[in-house]
Structures are given as C-alpha cells and as structure tokens.
Coordinates of C-alpha atoms and ligand atoms in Angstrom, one line a residue:
X465 CA 135.0 123.0 130.9
X466 CA 135.9 125.0 134.1
X467 CA 135.7 123.6 137.6
X468 CA 135.1 125.4 141.0
X469 CA 138.7 126.5 141.2
X470 CA 138.5 128.1 137.7
X471 CA 141.0 125.6 136.3
X472 CA 140.5 124.9 132.6
X473 CA 140.0 121.2 132.1
X474 CA 140.5 120.2 128.5
X475 CA 138.5 117.4 127.1
X476 CA 138.3 115.6 123.7
X477 CA 136.5 118.5 122.1
X478 CA 139.5 120.8 122.9
X479 CA 142.1 118.6 121.2
X480 CA 142.7 117.8 117.5
X481 CA 144.3 114.4 117.1
X482 CA 145.4 115.1 113.6
X483 CA 148.4 117.1 115.0
X484 CA 150.0 113.9 116.1
X485 CA 148.6 111.6 113.5
X486 CA 150.5 113.8 111.0
X487 CA 153.7 113.1 112.9
X488 CA 156.1 110.2 113.5
X489 CA 156.4 109.8 117.2
X490 CA 159.4 108.1 118.9
X491 CA 158.6 106.6 122.3
X492 CA 161.9 106.0 124.1
X493 CA 161.5 103.1 126.7
X494 CA 158.9 100.4 127.0
X495 CA 158.3 100.3 130.7
X496 CA 155.3 101.4 132.8
X497 CA 154.5 104.5 130.8
X498 CA 156.3 103.6 127.5
X499 CA 154.3 100.5 126.6
X500 CA 151.0 102.3 127.4
X501 CA 151.8 105.4 125.4
X502 CA 153.1 103.4 122.4
X503 CA 150.1 101.1 122.3
X504 CA 147.5 103.8 122.8
X505 CA 149.2 106.0 120.1
X506 CA 149.3 103.1 117.7
X507 CA 145.6 102.3 118.3
X508 CA 144.8 106.0 117.7
X509 CA 146.4 105.9 114.3
X510 CA 149.7 107.5 115.1
X511 CA 152.9 106.4 113.3
X512 CA 155.0 105.2 116.3
X513 CA 158.6 104.0 116.6
X514 CA 159.6 102.5 119.9
X515 CA 163.2 103.4 120.8
X516 CA 165.0 100.6 122.7
X517 CA 168.6 99.7 123.3
X518 CA 170.3 97.0 121.3
X519 CA 169.5 93.7 123.0
X520 CA 166.6 95.1 125.0
X521 CA 164.3 92.3 126.4
X522 CA 161.3 94.5 125.7
X523 CA 161.9 94.4 121.9
X524 CA 160.1 91.1 121.4
X525 CA 157.1 92.2 123.4
X526 CA 156.8 95.5 121.5
X527 CA 157.1 93.8 118.1
X528 CA 154.6 91.1 119.1
X529 CA 152.1 94.0 119.7
X530 CA 152.6 95.2 116.2
X531 CA 155.0 98.1 117.0
X532 CA 158.2 99.1 115.1
X533 CA 161.3 99.1 117.2
X534 CA 164.6 100.9 116.5
X535 CA 167.5 102.1 118.6
X536 CA 166.8 105.4 120.4
X537 CA 169.1 107.5 118.2
X538 CA 167.6 106.2 115.0
X539 CA 164.0 106.4 116.3
X540 CA 164.6 110.1 117.4
X541 CA 166.2 111.0 114.0
X542 CA 163.2 109.7 112.1
X543 CA 160.6 111.2 114.5
X544 CA 159.0 114.6 114.7
X545 CA 158.2 114.1 118.4
X546 CA 160.5 112.3 120.8
X547 CA 159.0 111.2 124.0
X548 CA 161.3 110.4 126.9
X549 CA 159.9 107.4 128.8
X550 CA 163.1 105.9 130.1
X551 CA 163.7 106.3 133.9
X552 CA 164.4 109.9 135.0
X553 CA 168.0 109.1 136.0
X554 CA 168.8 107.6 132.6
X555 CA 167.3 110.5 130.6
X556 CA 170.3 112.9 130.6
X557 CA 172.5 110.1 129.0
X558 CA 169.7 109.2 126.5
X559 CA 169.2 112.9 125.6
X560 CA 173.0 113.1 124.8
X561 CA 172.6 110.1 122.5
X562 CA 169.5 111.4 120.6
X563 CA 169.8 115.2 120.6
X564 CA 171.5 115.2 117.1
X565 CA 168.2 113.7 115.8
X566 CA 166.2 116.6 117.0
X567 CA 165.7 119.1 114.2
X568 CA 164.1 122.6 114.5
X569 CA 160.4 122.2 114.7
X570 CA 160.6 118.8 116.4
X571 CA 159.2 118.3 119.8
X572 CA 161.0 116.8 122.9
X573 CA 158.4 115.6 125.3
X574 CA 158.6 114.3 128.9
X575 CA 156.1 112.7 131.3
X576 CA 157.7 114.3 134.4
X577 CA 159.3 117.7 135.0
X578 CA 162.3 116.4 137.0
X579 CA 165.2 116.7 134.5
X580 CA 164.2 120.0 132.8
X581 CA 163.1 121.6 136.1
X582 CA 166.3 120.7 137.9
X583 CA 168.6 121.5 135.0
X584 CA 169.8 117.9 134.2
X585 CA 168.7 118.3 130.6
X586 CA 169.0 121.7 128.9
X587 CA 167.1 121.2 125.7
X588 CA 168.5 122.9 122.5
X589 CA 166.8 125.9 121.0
X590 CA 164.4 125.6 118.1
X591 CA 162.6 122.5 119.4
X592 CA 159.3 122.5 121.3
X593 CA 159.7 121.1 124.8
X594 CA 156.5 119.8 126.4
X595 CA 155.2 117.5 129.1
X596 CA 152.2 115.1 128.9
X597 CA 152.0 113.3 132.2
X598 CA 149.1 110.9 132.8
X599 CA 148.2 111.0 136.5
X600 CA 148.3 107.3 136.7
X601 CA 150.6 104.3 136.4
X602 CA 151.1 103.0 132.8
X603 CA 149.1 99.9 133.1
X604 CA 146.0 101.9 133.9
X605 CA 146.7 104.3 131.0
X606 CA 146.5 101.3 128.8
X607 CA 143.7 99.5 130.5
X608 CA 141.3 102.5 130.6
X609 CA 142.1 103.4 127.0
X610 CA 141.1 99.9 125.9
X611 CA 137.8 100.3 127.7
X612 CA 137.1 103.5 125.8
X613 CA 137.9 105.6 128.9
X614 CA 141.1 107.4 129.9
X615 CA 143.1 108.6 132.8
X616 CA 143.4 112.3 133.7
X617 CA 146.6 114.0 132.7
X618 CA 148.7 117.2 133.0
X619 CA 150.3 119.1 130.1
X620 CA 153.0 121.7 130.3
X621 CA 154.9 123.8 127.8
X622 CA 158.6 124.6 128.7
X623 CA 159.7 125.9 125.3
X624 CA 157.4 126.9 122.4
X625 CA 159.5 127.2 119.3
X626 CA 156.7 126.6 116.8
X627 CA 153.9 128.4 118.4
X628 CA 151.9 125.2 118.4
X629 CA 153.5 123.4 121.3
X630 CA 150.4 123.4 123.5
X631 CA 148.2 122.3 120.6
X632 CA 150.6 119.4 120.0
X633 CA 150.6 118.4 123.7
X634 CA 146.8 118.4 123.8
X635 CA 146.7 116.3 120.6
X636 CA 149.1 113.8 122.1
X637 CA 147.0 113.7 125.3
X638 CA 144.0 112.9 123.2
X639 CA 145.8 110.1 121.3
X640 CA 146.7 108.4 124.6
X641 CA 143.2 108.8 126.0
X642 CA 143.8 111.5 128.6
X643 CA 141.3 114.1 127.2
X644 CA 138.6 111.5 127.7
X645 CA 139.0 112.0 131.4
X646 CA 140.3 115.6 131.5
X647 CA 143.6 117.4 131.1
X648 CA 144.9 120.3 133.1
X649 CA 147.8 122.7 132.1
X650 CA 150.6 123.0 134.7
X651 CA 154.3 123.9 134.9
X652 CA 157.4 121.7 134.9
X653 CA 156.8 120.9 138.7
X654 CA 155.1 118.0 140.4
X655 CA 151.6 117.1 141.6
X656 CA 150.6 114.2 143.7
X657 CA 147.9 111.6 143.5
X658 CA 146.8 109.4 146.4
X659 CA 143.9 107.1 145.5
X660 CA 145.6 105.5 142.5
X661 CA 148.6 104.7 144.7
X662 CA 146.4 103.2 147.4
X663 CA 144.6 101.2 144.8
X664 CA 147.9 99.7 143.6
X665 CA 148.8 98.7 147.2
X666 CA 145.3 97.2 147.6
X667 CA 145.8 95.1 144.4
X668 CA 149.3 93.9 144.8
X669 CA 150.9 95.1 148.0
X670 CA 153.8 97.6 148.5
X671 CA 156.1 95.9 146.0
X672 CA 153.7 96.0 143.1
X673 CA 153.0 99.7 143.9
X674 CA 156.7 100.5 143.9
X675 CA 157.2 98.7 140.7
X676 CA 154.4 100.6 139.0
X677 CA 155.5 104.1 140.0
X678 CA 158.7 105.8 138.7
X679 CA 162.1 105.1 140.4
X680 CA 162.0 108.8 141.4
X681 CA 158.7 108.4 143.1
X682 CA 159.9 105.2 144.7
X683 CA 163.0 106.7 146.1
X684 CA 161.0 109.7 147.5
X685 CA 158.6 107.3 149.2
X686 CA 161.2 105.0 150.6
X687 CA 163.3 107.9 152.1
X688 CA 160.5 110.3 153.1
X689 CA 157.3 108.2 153.3
X690 CA 157.3 108.1 157.1
X691 CA 157.5 111.9 157.4
X692 CA 154.7 112.9 155.1
X693 CA 152.0 111.5 157.3
X694 CA 151.8 114.7 159.4
X695 CA 151.4 118.2 158.2
X696 CA 154.8 119.5 159.5
X697 CA 156.6 116.6 158.0
X698 CA 154.8 117.1 154.7
X699 CA 155.8 120.8 154.6
X700 CA 159.4 119.9 155.3
X701 CA 159.4 117.4 152.4
X702 CA 157.7 119.8 150.1
X703 CA 160.5 122.3 150.9
X704 CA 163.1 119.7 150.1
X705 CA 161.5 119.1 146.7
X706 CA 161.0 122.8 145.9
X707 CA 164.5 123.9 146.9
X708 CA 166.2 121.1 144.9
X709 CA 167.6 119.2 147.9
X710 CA 165.7 116.0 147.1
X711 CA 166.8 116.2 143.4
X712 CA 170.5 116.8 144.4
X713 CA 170.4 113.8 146.8
X714 CA 168.7 111.5 144.2
X715 CA 171.2 112.5 141.6
X716 CA 174.1 111.9 144.0
X717 CA 172.6 108.5 145.1
X718 CA 172.5 107.4 141.4
X719 CA 176.1 108.5 140.7
X720 CA 177.1 106.3 143.7
X721 CA 175.3 103.3 142.3
X722 CA 172.1 103.6 144.5
X723 CA 173.5 102.1 147.8
X724 CA 170.8 103.5 150.1
X725 CA 168.0 102.9 147.6
X726 CA 168.8 99.2 147.4
X727 CA 168.9 99.0 151.2
X728 CA 165.5 100.7 151.7
X729 CA 164.0 98.5 149.0
X730 CA 165.2 95.3 150.6
X731 CA 163.9 96.4 154.0
X732 CA 160.5 97.1 152.5
X733 CA 160.4 93.7 150.7
X734 CA 161.3 91.9 153.9
X735 CA 158.8 93.7 156.1
X736 CA 156.2 91.6 157.8
X737 CA 153.3 93.6 156.4
X738 CA 154.4 92.6 152.9
X739 CA 154.6 88.9 153.7
X740 CA 151.3 88.7 155.6
X741 CA 149.7 90.9 152.9
X742 CA 150.8 88.5 150.1
X743 CA 149.0 85.6 152.0
X744 CA 145.9 87.7 152.6
X745 CA 145.6 89.1 149.1
X746 CA 145.8 85.6 147.6
X747 CA 142.4 84.9 149.3
X748 CA 140.6 87.7 147.5
X749 CA 138.5 86.5 144.4
X750 CA 139.4 89.6 142.3
X751 CA 142.8 88.0 141.8
X752 CA 141.2 85.3 139.7
X753 CA 138.5 87.0 137.7
X754 CA 140.3 90.1 136.7
X755 CA 143.6 89.3 135.0
X756 CA 145.9 92.1 135.9
X757 CA 147.9 93.6 133.1
X758 CA 151.5 93.9 134.2
X759 CA 153.8 96.4 132.7
X760 CA 156.4 94.6 130.6
X761 CA 159.5 93.7 132.7
X762 CA 162.3 96.2 132.9
X763 CA 165.3 95.2 130.8
Ligands
NAD1263 P1 160.1 102.3 133.8 O1 161.2 102.2 134.8 O2 158.8 101.6 134.0 O3 160.6 101.9 132.4 C1 161.7 102.5 131.7 C2 162.0 101.7 130.5 O4 163.1 102.4 129.9 C3 162.5 100.3 130.7 O5 161.5 99.4 130.7 C4 163.4 100.1 129.5 O6 162.6 99.6 128.4 C5 163.9 101.5 129.2 N1 165.3 101.8 129.5 C6 166.0 101.7 130.7 N2 167.2 102.2 130.5 C7 167.4 102.5 129.2 C8 168.5 103.1 128.5 N3 169.7 103.3 129.0 N4 168.3 103.3 127.2 C9 167.1 103.1 126.6 N5 166.0 102.6 127.2 C10 166.2 102.3 128.6 O7 159.8 103.9 133.7 P2 158.5 104.7 134.0 O8 158.1 104.5 135.4 O9 157.5 104.4 132.9 O10 159.0 106.2 133.8 C11 159.2 106.9 132.6 C12 158.9 108.4 132.8 O11 157.5 108.5 133.1 C13 159.7 109.0 133.9 O12 160.0 110.3 133.5 C14 158.7 109.0 135.0 O13 158.9 110.0 136.0 C15 157.4 109.3 134.3 N6 156.1 108.9 134.9 C16 156.0 107.7 135.4 C17 154.8 107.3 136.0 C18 154.5 105.9 136.5 O14 153.4 105.7 137.0 N7 155.4 105.0 136.4 C19 153.7 108.2 136.1 C20 153.9 109.5 135.5 C21 155.1 109.8 135.0
MG1264 MG1 163.8 114.1 114.5

C-alpha cells in the first residue's frame, strides 16, 4: 500500500517468510531488542541461535524460553544471518570476534544505522548488510506479536551481495511481526518516534523509559533533551547528528569509561519528578491488572 506521501508501506502480503525459515539466524544479545527478536523468530518457525558471552546471566532465561544459546562466534559461524543486538558501543568489538564466521552470501543485520553509517564497522565484501529496526522498544515488539499484532518497522539495505538482501530483510520483518503493522524502506540514518517514548514514561517513569531505549538514545536524550523542545534547538541537534559530532562525542565518552553519562543518569534518577512520579504511578490500577513484561536484565 502507498500512503499520502507516496511512501511504500510493506505489509504481510509483500514478504515471504520462507526466506528466513530456510536460514539459521544468530541473534547476538538478549536485551530489549534481542529477546523480542529471538522469541518472535522462534515462534515464526525460524531456526534461531542466541549468541551470548560465556557466563551471561541471560543464558538461563533464553534457554528456559526454549532457545538454543551459544557464544557469539560459534552462533555466527553456524548462522546464515547474524543480527547485531548488543549495545551499539559494543558492536565493533563483537563484529571483530564474529566476522570470521561470516561467509559469502551470509547476511549481517543491524537494528540501528549507527555503526555502519559512522564507519565504526566496515563490513566485509560478499555479505549482505541490512537493517531491520522495529520502531518500538523490545518488550512491545514481543507483546504485540503475542497478541497477533506487530510494531511498525524500518528496513534498509547497505550492501546487496546476493541480490536478495531486501527480500531477506522483509522476510525477517515479517517473522518478527513488523509487516503486520507496516514496514518502510529507509537508509542507514535515524528516524524518531515520540508516542511510544511518552507511553513508556507514562507506564514507568523516566528510568523505565531510559532502560527500554538503547544506550545511544539514552545518551542523546540525557545530553540534548533540554534543547530539542524548541525548533532552533532541534535543528542544532539534528545538525550534530548529521555531521557526525554526536557520534564522535559518544564514541569518545565510551572510550573514557562513560564519565558524563553516569553523572547525567544519576541526576535524572535523583530528580524530584522521578521520586514523586513513582509514588503517583503506584496509585494507578493498570499497575495491578496488566502485568508488565520487562526486558530481561542486562548482564
Ligand atoms: P540492550 O542494552 O537492551 O541489550 C544488549 C544485550 O547485549 C545485553 O542484554 C546483553 O545480553 C548483550 N551484551 C552486552 N555486551 C555484550 C558483549 N560484549 N558480548 C555479547 N553480548 C553482549 O540493547 P538494545 O537496546 O536492545 O539495543 C540493541 C540494538 O538495537 C542497538 O543497535 C540499538 O540501537 C537497537 N535498537 C534498540 C531499540 C530499543 O528500543 N531498545 C529500538 C530500535 C533499535
Ligand atoms: Mg555464518
């Protein structure tokens, strides 16, 4: 279907799930996105291996849900599609550890354009490089799928070695439920969502919202949040994203052990709005009758 802006919106009828059900898929990481993708793929009949570090606290959780767990290098070597769902700042190191397991014709897939767009990962030739990014935190990707619904998603193709990279991305989007809601093709840049983020604050306050979004989104919010509420500030921040300044700062911050990130986070946690909000939210009845599904704890 095509909307008013002439954007093609892909739905279930546009995607063939057999492309991914014929593959073995390695999902690296079992956090917000990782657990949702792995469980939805598994329920869609895809052969999934979850890639986790030796000693990861998520292993037990994944195995209890019926998933196979191996180390990232072994999972990637056995897989035809390797999906990077570890935090953005960890991905370059994980890529180094798994790249030998990528053979020509395999697919390397992301849920965010950050590392490829800003040159932190330069994928080898011969593999397809794609993005399938649900426009939603992981627990909603899982919860909506369970209800027979889905969350909208973006797909992108960065490198098409096989000629079927886009078909594969659409197939994966279908297997995790995104084509039930609608999928749009984009590039390896970023888009923003507002309501889903506001819903998370409404459900669980600032801290639950920060915990559900990626570290990259959290750092951007903590350092630039106050600026984007007016148009001029928003344009300045968009400039910083597009010219790479934000990416450089975030990479440097991580190399230094995240000193400012931790400071911003603590201030947010200690803020009065967060403490009063906790008390207030405990009075709402939806806290009791709808059991919130938390993403598995980070390890
Ligand atoms: P997360 O922080 O929730 O989880 C990451 C998981 O990676 C951890 O739970 C852990 O299991 C694993 N991990 C951490 N370090 C590791 C290491 N060194 N080796 C192996 N495994 C390790 O991450 P997330 O927020 O789900 O983000 C994953 C990707 O999805 C990112 O690219 C992010 O930008 C993208 N994304 C996230 C959201 C979101 O709502 N959270 C939405 C769209 C896209
Ligand atoms: Mg492989």
